Short mmCIF file of C-alpha atoms and ligand atoms in Angstrom, two decimals:
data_model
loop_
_atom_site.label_atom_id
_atom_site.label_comp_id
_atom_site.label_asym_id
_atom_site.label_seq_id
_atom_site.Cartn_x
_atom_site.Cartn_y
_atom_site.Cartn_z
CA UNK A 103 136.99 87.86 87.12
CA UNK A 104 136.78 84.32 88.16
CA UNK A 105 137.96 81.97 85.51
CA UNK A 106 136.30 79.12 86.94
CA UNK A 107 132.81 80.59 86.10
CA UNK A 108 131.45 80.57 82.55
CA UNK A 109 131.61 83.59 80.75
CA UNK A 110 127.72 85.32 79.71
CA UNK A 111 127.30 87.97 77.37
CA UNK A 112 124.53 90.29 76.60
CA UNK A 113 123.27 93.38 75.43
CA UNK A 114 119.86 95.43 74.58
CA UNK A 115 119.35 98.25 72.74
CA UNK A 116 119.01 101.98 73.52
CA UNK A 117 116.16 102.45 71.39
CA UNK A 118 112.99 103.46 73.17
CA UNK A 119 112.19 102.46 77.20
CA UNK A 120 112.37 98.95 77.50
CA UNK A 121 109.29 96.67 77.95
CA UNK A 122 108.41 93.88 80.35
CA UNK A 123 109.04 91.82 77.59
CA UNK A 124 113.11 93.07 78.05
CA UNK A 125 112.74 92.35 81.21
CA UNK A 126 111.33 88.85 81.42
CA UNK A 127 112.79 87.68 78.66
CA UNK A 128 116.00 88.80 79.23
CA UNK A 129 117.56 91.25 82.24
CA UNK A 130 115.60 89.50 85.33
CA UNK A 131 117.34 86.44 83.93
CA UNK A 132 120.44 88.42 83.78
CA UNK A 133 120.50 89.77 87.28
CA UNK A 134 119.77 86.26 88.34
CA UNK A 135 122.93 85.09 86.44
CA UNK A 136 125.34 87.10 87.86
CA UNK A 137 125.77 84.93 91.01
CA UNK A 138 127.00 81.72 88.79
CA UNK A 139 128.23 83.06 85.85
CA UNK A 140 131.36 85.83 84.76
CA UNK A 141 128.80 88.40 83.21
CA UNK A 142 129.25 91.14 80.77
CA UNK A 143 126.58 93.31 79.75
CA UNK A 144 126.70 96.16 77.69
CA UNK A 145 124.04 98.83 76.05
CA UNK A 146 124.00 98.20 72.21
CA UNK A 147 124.51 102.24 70.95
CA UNK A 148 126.12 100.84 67.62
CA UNK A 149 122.65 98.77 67.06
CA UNK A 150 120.71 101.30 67.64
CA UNK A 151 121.69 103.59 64.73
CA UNK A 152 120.45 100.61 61.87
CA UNK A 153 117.19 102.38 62.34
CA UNK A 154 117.18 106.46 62.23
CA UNK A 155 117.54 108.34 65.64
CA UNK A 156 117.32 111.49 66.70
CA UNK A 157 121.04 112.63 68.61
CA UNK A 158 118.80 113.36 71.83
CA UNK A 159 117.13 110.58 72.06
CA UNK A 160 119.69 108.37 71.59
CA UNK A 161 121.92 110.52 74.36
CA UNK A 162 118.94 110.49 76.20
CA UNK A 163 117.98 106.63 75.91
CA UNK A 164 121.00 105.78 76.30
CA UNK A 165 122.18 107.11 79.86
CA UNK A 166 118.16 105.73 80.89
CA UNK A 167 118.82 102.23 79.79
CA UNK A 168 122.07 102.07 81.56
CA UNK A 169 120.42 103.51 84.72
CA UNK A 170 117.65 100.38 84.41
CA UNK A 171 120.76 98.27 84.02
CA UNK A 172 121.74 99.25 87.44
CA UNK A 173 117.83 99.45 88.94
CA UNK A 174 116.47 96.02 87.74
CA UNK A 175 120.03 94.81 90.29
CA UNK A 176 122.49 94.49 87.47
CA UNK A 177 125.75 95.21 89.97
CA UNK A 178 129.00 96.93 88.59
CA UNK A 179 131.15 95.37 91.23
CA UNK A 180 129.70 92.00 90.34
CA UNK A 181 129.43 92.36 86.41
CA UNK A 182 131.20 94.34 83.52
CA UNK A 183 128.56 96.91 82.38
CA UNK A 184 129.65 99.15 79.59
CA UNK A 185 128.01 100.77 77.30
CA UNK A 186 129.62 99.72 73.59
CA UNK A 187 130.15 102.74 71.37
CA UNK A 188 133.26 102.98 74.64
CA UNK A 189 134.60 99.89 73.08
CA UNK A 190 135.92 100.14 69.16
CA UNK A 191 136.87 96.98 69.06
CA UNK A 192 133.34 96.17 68.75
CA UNK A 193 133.81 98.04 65.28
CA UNK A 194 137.16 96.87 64.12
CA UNK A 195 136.05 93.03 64.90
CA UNK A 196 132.53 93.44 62.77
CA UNK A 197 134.92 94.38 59.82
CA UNK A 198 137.11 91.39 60.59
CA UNK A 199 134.14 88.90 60.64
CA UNK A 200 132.81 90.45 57.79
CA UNK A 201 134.65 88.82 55.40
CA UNK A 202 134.07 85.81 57.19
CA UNK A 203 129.89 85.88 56.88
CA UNK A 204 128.10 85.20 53.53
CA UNK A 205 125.75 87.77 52.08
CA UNK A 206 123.26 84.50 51.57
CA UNK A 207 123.29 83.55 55.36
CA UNK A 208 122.70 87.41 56.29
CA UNK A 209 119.67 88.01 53.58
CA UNK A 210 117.93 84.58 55.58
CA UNK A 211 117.94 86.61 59.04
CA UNK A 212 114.39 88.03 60.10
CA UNK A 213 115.15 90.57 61.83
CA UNK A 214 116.40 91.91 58.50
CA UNK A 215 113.31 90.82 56.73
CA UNK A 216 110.91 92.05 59.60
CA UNK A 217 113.15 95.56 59.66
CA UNK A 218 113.41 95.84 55.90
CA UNK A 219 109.47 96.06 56.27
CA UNK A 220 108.97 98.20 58.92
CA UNK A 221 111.82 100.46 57.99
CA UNK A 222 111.76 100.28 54.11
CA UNK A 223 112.76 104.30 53.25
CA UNK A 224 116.05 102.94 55.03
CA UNK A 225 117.01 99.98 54.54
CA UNK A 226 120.72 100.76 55.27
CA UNK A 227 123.65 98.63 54.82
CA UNK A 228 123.71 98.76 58.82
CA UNK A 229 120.67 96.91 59.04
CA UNK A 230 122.16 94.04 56.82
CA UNK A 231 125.22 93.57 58.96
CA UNK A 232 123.48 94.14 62.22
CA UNK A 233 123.82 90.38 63.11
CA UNK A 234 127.75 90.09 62.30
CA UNK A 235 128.11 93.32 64.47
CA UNK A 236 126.04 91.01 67.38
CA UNK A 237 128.61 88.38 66.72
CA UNK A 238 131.38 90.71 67.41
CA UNK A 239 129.69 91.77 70.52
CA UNK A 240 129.67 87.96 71.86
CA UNK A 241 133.18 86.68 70.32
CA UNK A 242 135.01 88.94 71.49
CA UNK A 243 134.40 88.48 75.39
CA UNK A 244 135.01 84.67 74.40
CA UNK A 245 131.58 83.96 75.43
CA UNK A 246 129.73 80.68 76.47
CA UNK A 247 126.09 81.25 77.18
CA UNK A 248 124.18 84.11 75.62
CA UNK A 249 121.02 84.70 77.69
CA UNK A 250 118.34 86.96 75.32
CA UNK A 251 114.83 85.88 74.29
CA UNK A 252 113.64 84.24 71.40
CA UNK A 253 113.82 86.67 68.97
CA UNK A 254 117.98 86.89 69.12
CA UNK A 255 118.21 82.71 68.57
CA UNK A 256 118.97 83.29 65.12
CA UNK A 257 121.52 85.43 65.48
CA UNK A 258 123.46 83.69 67.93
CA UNK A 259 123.34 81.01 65.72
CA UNK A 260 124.80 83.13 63.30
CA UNK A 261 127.83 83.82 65.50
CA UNK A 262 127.84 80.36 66.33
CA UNK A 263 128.44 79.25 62.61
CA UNK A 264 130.86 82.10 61.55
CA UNK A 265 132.99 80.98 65.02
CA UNK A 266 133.06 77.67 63.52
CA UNK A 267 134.05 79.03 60.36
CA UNK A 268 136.67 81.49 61.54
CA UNK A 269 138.34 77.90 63.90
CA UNK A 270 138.08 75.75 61.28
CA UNK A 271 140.80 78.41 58.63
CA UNK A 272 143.03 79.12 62.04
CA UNK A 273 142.67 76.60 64.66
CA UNK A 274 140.36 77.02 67.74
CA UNK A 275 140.95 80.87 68.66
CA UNK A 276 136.96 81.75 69.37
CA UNK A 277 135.13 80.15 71.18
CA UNK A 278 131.55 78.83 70.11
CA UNK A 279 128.83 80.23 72.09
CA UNK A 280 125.73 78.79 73.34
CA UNK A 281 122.32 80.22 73.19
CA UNK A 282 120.54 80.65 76.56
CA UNK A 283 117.16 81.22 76.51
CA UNK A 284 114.60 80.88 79.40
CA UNK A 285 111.37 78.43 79.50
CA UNK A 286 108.96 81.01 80.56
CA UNK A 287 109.35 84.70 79.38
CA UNK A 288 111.03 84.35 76.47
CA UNK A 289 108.26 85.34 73.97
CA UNK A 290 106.33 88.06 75.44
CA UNK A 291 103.87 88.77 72.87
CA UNK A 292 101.49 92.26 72.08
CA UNK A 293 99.33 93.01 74.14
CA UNK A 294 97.09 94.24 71.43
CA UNK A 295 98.24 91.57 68.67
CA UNK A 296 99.13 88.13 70.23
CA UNK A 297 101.22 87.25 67.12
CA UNK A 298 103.91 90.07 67.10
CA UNK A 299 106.10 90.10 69.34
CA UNK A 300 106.01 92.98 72.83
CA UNK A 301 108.36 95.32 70.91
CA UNK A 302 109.88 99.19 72.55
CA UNK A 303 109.08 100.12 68.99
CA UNK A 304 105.28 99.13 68.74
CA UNK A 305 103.49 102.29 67.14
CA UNK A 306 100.37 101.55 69.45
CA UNK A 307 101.55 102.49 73.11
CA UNK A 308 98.61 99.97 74.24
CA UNK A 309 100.42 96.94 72.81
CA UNK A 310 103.42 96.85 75.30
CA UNK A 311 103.72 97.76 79.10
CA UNK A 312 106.98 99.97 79.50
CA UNK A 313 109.30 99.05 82.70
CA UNK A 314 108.63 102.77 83.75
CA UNK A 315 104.93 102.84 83.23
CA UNK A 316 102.73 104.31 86.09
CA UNK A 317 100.09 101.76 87.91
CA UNK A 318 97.46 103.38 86.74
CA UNK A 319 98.82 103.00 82.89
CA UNK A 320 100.00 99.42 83.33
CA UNK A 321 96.11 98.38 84.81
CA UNK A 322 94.71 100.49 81.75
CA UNK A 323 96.56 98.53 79.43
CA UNK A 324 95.86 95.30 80.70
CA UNK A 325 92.30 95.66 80.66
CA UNK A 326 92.21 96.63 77.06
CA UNK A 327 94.49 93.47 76.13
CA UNK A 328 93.08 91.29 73.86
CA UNK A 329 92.11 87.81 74.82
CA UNK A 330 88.79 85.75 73.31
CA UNK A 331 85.05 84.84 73.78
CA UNK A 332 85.75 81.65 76.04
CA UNK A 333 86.34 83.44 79.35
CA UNK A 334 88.59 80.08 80.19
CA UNK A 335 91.80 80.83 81.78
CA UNK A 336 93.72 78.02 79.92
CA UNK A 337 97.22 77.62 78.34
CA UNK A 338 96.94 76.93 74.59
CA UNK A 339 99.28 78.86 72.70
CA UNK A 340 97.75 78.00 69.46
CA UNK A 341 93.65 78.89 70.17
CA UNK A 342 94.13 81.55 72.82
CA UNK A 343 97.48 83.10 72.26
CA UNK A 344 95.92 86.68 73.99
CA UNK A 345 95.49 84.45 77.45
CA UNK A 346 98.67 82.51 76.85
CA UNK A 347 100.31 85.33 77.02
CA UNK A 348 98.86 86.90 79.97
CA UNK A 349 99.58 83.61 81.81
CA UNK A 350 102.92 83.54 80.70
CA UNK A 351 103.39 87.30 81.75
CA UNK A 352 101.47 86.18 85.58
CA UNK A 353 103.86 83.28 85.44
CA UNK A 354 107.16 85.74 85.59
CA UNK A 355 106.31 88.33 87.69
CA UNK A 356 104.71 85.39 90.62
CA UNK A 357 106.98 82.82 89.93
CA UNK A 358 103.85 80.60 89.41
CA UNK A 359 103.40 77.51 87.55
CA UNK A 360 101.11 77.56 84.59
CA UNK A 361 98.96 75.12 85.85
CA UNK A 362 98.80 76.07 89.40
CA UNK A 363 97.63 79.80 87.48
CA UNK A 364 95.16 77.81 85.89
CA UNK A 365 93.69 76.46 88.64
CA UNK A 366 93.87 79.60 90.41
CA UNK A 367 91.78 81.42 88.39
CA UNK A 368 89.03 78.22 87.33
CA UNK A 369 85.50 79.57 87.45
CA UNK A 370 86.54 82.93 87.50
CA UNK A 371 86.29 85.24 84.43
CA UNK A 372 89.07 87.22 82.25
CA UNK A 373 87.85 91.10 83.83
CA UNK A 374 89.58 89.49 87.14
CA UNK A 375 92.13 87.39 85.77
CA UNK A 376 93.27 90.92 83.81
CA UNK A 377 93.68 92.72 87.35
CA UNK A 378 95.53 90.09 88.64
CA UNK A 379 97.84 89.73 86.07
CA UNK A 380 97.88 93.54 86.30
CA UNK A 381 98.52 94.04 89.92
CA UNK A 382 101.39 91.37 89.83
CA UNK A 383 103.08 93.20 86.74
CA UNK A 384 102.68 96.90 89.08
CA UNK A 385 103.95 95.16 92.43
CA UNK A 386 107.18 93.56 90.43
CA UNK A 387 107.88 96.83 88.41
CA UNK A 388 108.09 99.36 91.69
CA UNK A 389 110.77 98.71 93.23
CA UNK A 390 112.60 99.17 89.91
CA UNK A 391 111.26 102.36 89.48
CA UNK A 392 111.96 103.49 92.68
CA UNK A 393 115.47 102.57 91.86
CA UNK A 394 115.41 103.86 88.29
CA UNK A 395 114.54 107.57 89.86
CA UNK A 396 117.00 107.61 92.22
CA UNK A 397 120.10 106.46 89.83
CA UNK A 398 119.25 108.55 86.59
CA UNK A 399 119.62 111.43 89.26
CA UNK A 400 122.83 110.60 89.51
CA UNK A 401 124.81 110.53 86.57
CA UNK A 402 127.99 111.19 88.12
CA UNK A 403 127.94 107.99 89.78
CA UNK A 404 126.55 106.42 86.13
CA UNK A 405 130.20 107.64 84.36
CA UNK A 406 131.74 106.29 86.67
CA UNK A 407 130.71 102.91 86.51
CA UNK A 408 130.76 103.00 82.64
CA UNK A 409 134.08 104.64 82.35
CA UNK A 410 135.63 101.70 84.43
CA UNK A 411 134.04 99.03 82.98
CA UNK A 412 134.55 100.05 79.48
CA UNK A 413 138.42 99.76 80.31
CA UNK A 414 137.27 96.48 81.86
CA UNK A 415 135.94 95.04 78.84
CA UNK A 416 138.65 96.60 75.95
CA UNK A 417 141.12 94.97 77.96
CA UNK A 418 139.48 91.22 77.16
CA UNK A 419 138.33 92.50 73.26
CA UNK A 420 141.46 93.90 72.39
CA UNK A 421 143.23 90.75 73.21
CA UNK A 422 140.37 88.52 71.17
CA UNK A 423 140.84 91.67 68.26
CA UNK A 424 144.94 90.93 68.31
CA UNK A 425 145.34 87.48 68.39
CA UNK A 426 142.84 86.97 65.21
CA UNK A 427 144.75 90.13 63.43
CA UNK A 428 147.58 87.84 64.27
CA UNK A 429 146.03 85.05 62.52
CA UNK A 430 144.85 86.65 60.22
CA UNK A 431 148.23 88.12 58.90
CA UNK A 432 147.79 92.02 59.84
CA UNK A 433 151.68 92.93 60.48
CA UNK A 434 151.36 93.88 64.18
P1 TYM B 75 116.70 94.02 71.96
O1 TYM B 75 117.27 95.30 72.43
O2 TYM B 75 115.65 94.05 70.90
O3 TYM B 75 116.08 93.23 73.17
C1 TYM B 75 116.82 93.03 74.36
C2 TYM B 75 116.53 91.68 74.96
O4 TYM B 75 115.13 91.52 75.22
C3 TYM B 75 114.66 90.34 74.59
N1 TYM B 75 113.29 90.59 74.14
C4 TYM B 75 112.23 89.85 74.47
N2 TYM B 75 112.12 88.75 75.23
C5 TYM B 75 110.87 88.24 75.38
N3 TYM B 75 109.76 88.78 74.82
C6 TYM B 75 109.85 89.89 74.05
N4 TYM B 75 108.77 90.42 73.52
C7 TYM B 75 111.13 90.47 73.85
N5 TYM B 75 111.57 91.56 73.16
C8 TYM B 75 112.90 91.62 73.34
C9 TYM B 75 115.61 90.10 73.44
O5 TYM B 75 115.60 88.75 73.05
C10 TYM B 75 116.91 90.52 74.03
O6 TYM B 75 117.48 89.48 74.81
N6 TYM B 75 120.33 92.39 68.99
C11 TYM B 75 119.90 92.49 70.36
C12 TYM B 75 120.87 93.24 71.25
C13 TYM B 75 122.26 92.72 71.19
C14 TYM B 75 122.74 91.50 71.74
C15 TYM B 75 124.12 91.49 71.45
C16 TYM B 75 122.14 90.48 72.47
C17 TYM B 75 123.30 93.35 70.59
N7 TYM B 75 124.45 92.59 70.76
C18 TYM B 75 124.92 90.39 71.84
C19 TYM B 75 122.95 89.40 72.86
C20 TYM B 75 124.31 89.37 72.56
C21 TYM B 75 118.57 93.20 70.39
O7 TYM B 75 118.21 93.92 69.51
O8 TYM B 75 117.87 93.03 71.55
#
């Protein structure tokens, strides 16, 4: 690893296939990143399980996620990629910065409120501690930039403020990370509900397009997005959130501006404007899932990569994990 290039840290969950919201918000940056930055990246198992999951599924999701890893251009000889059940550390630290994280600054997260909701027959201690676990995830690779979308702001802040915390009893030991978060892409909304977020684990299959969804599917879904009676192709988050979003959504996969989109599609109606933004999301998605079917064929070479870089990455976490034990006062 080069130590003149910033450390990056990231991770997504194995809980359903991801969406183009995962992707632009988060892993196209991520591939891009790997050329400037000292990246880890890792598939969050130990997240997943604050929400029930059947053992198949999560096997199953699991090995899949870690095979998109590797077909969006994620690189194992460039990048640590390991998937973070492989790590304890990740466990042992979450206890450790437990008792450095308030109950009051965990019940103001929404995630938890938002999960509490949608999950209320389990509302598990898991769920509560999910964002100190996410802090563990980032501390211990002493991590500057955390690239995610919007959503995950909160939470890094949360690791921000307990690094602070843990510094200001022991002396500098973690270091403070900074969000990362990209201009366009990093709210992709539902396609069916403009205010929600695009989530893997929206009930209605029409409100988010899935990385490994067929043409045919993705152009269905588009045309059945919801947008408004104007038939104006115009950028106002606030009146036409639907259209917004669909611009925002053109925006990643052509690398256009919003206004050159705008002026694009001036005079023209929203049945066109829908295949277009339709056609761009099917042309950027297939040569990831040619990719995808060719590595999840091969999960030889898939154990391989994950058994190396999990060695990879315990060898930096351990050393974060002993020197605040040290601190701390555990007899070592
Ligand atoms: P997760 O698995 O929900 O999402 C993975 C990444 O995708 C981003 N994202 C979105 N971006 C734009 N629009 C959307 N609709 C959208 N939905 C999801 C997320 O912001 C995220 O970057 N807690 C994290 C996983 C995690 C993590 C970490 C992230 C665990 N440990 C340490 C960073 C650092 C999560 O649940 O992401």
């Amino acid at each position: 690893m080069d130590k003149a290039k910033k450390r990056v840290f990231s991770a997504i969950q194995p809980s359903g296939t991801l969406t183009i919201g995962n992707y632009f918000g988060a892993l196209k940056n991520h591939v891009a990143m790997q050329e400037d930055y000292d990246c880890i990246f890792s598939v969050a198992d130990l997240h997943a399980i604050t929400v029930k999951q059947e053992p198949e599924k999560l096997y199953t999701h699991t090995l899949e996620l870690y095979a998109i890893f590797l077909a969006v251009g994620l690189d194992p000889e460039k990048s640590i990629i390991f998937i973070q059940s492989h790590v304890p550390a990740h466990t042992e630290f979450t206890w450790l910065l437990n008792c450095f994280t308030q109950f009051g600054e965990l019940s103001r997260m929404h995630q938890f409120k938002e999960k509490s909701k949608t999950h209320s027959d389990n509302i598990n201690a898991g769920l509560f501690d999910y964002p100190v676990l996410m802090a563990a995830d980032i501390l211990l690779y002493n991590t500057e930039l955390v690239p995610t979308g919007q959503d995950q702001k909160q939470h890094i802040e949360l690791a921000r403020n307990v690094a602070q915390r843990v510094n200001g009893i022991y002396g500098d030991i973690l270091v403070v990370p900074e969000p990362y978060i990209p201009r366009t892409g990093a709210k992709i909304t539902s396609l069916q509900d403009p205010s929600k977020k695009m989530s893997k684990s929206d009930s209605n299959a029409n409100a988010f397009i899935s990385i490994l969804d067929e043409p045919d599917v993705i152009i269905k879904k588009f045309k059945r997005a919801v947008t408004d009676s104007e038939a104006l192709v115009k950028f106002d988050e606030e009146n036409k959130p639907g259209v917004s979003n669909l611009m925002n959504i053109y925006s990643c996969a052509t690398g256009r501006g919003i206004a050159e989109i705008e002026k694009e599609f001036d005079g023209r109606g929203y049945g066109d404007f829908k295949m277009a933004v339709a056609q761009s999301v099917v042309d950027a998605l297939s040569p990831i899932q040619a990719e995808y079917k060719r590595i999840i064929s091969d999960k030889a070479y898939m154990s391989e990569k994950f058994a190396v870089a999990a060695e990879r990455a315990a060898d930096i976490a351990n050393d974060t994990l002993r020197r605040l034990k040290e601190k701390i006062g555990f007899y070592i």
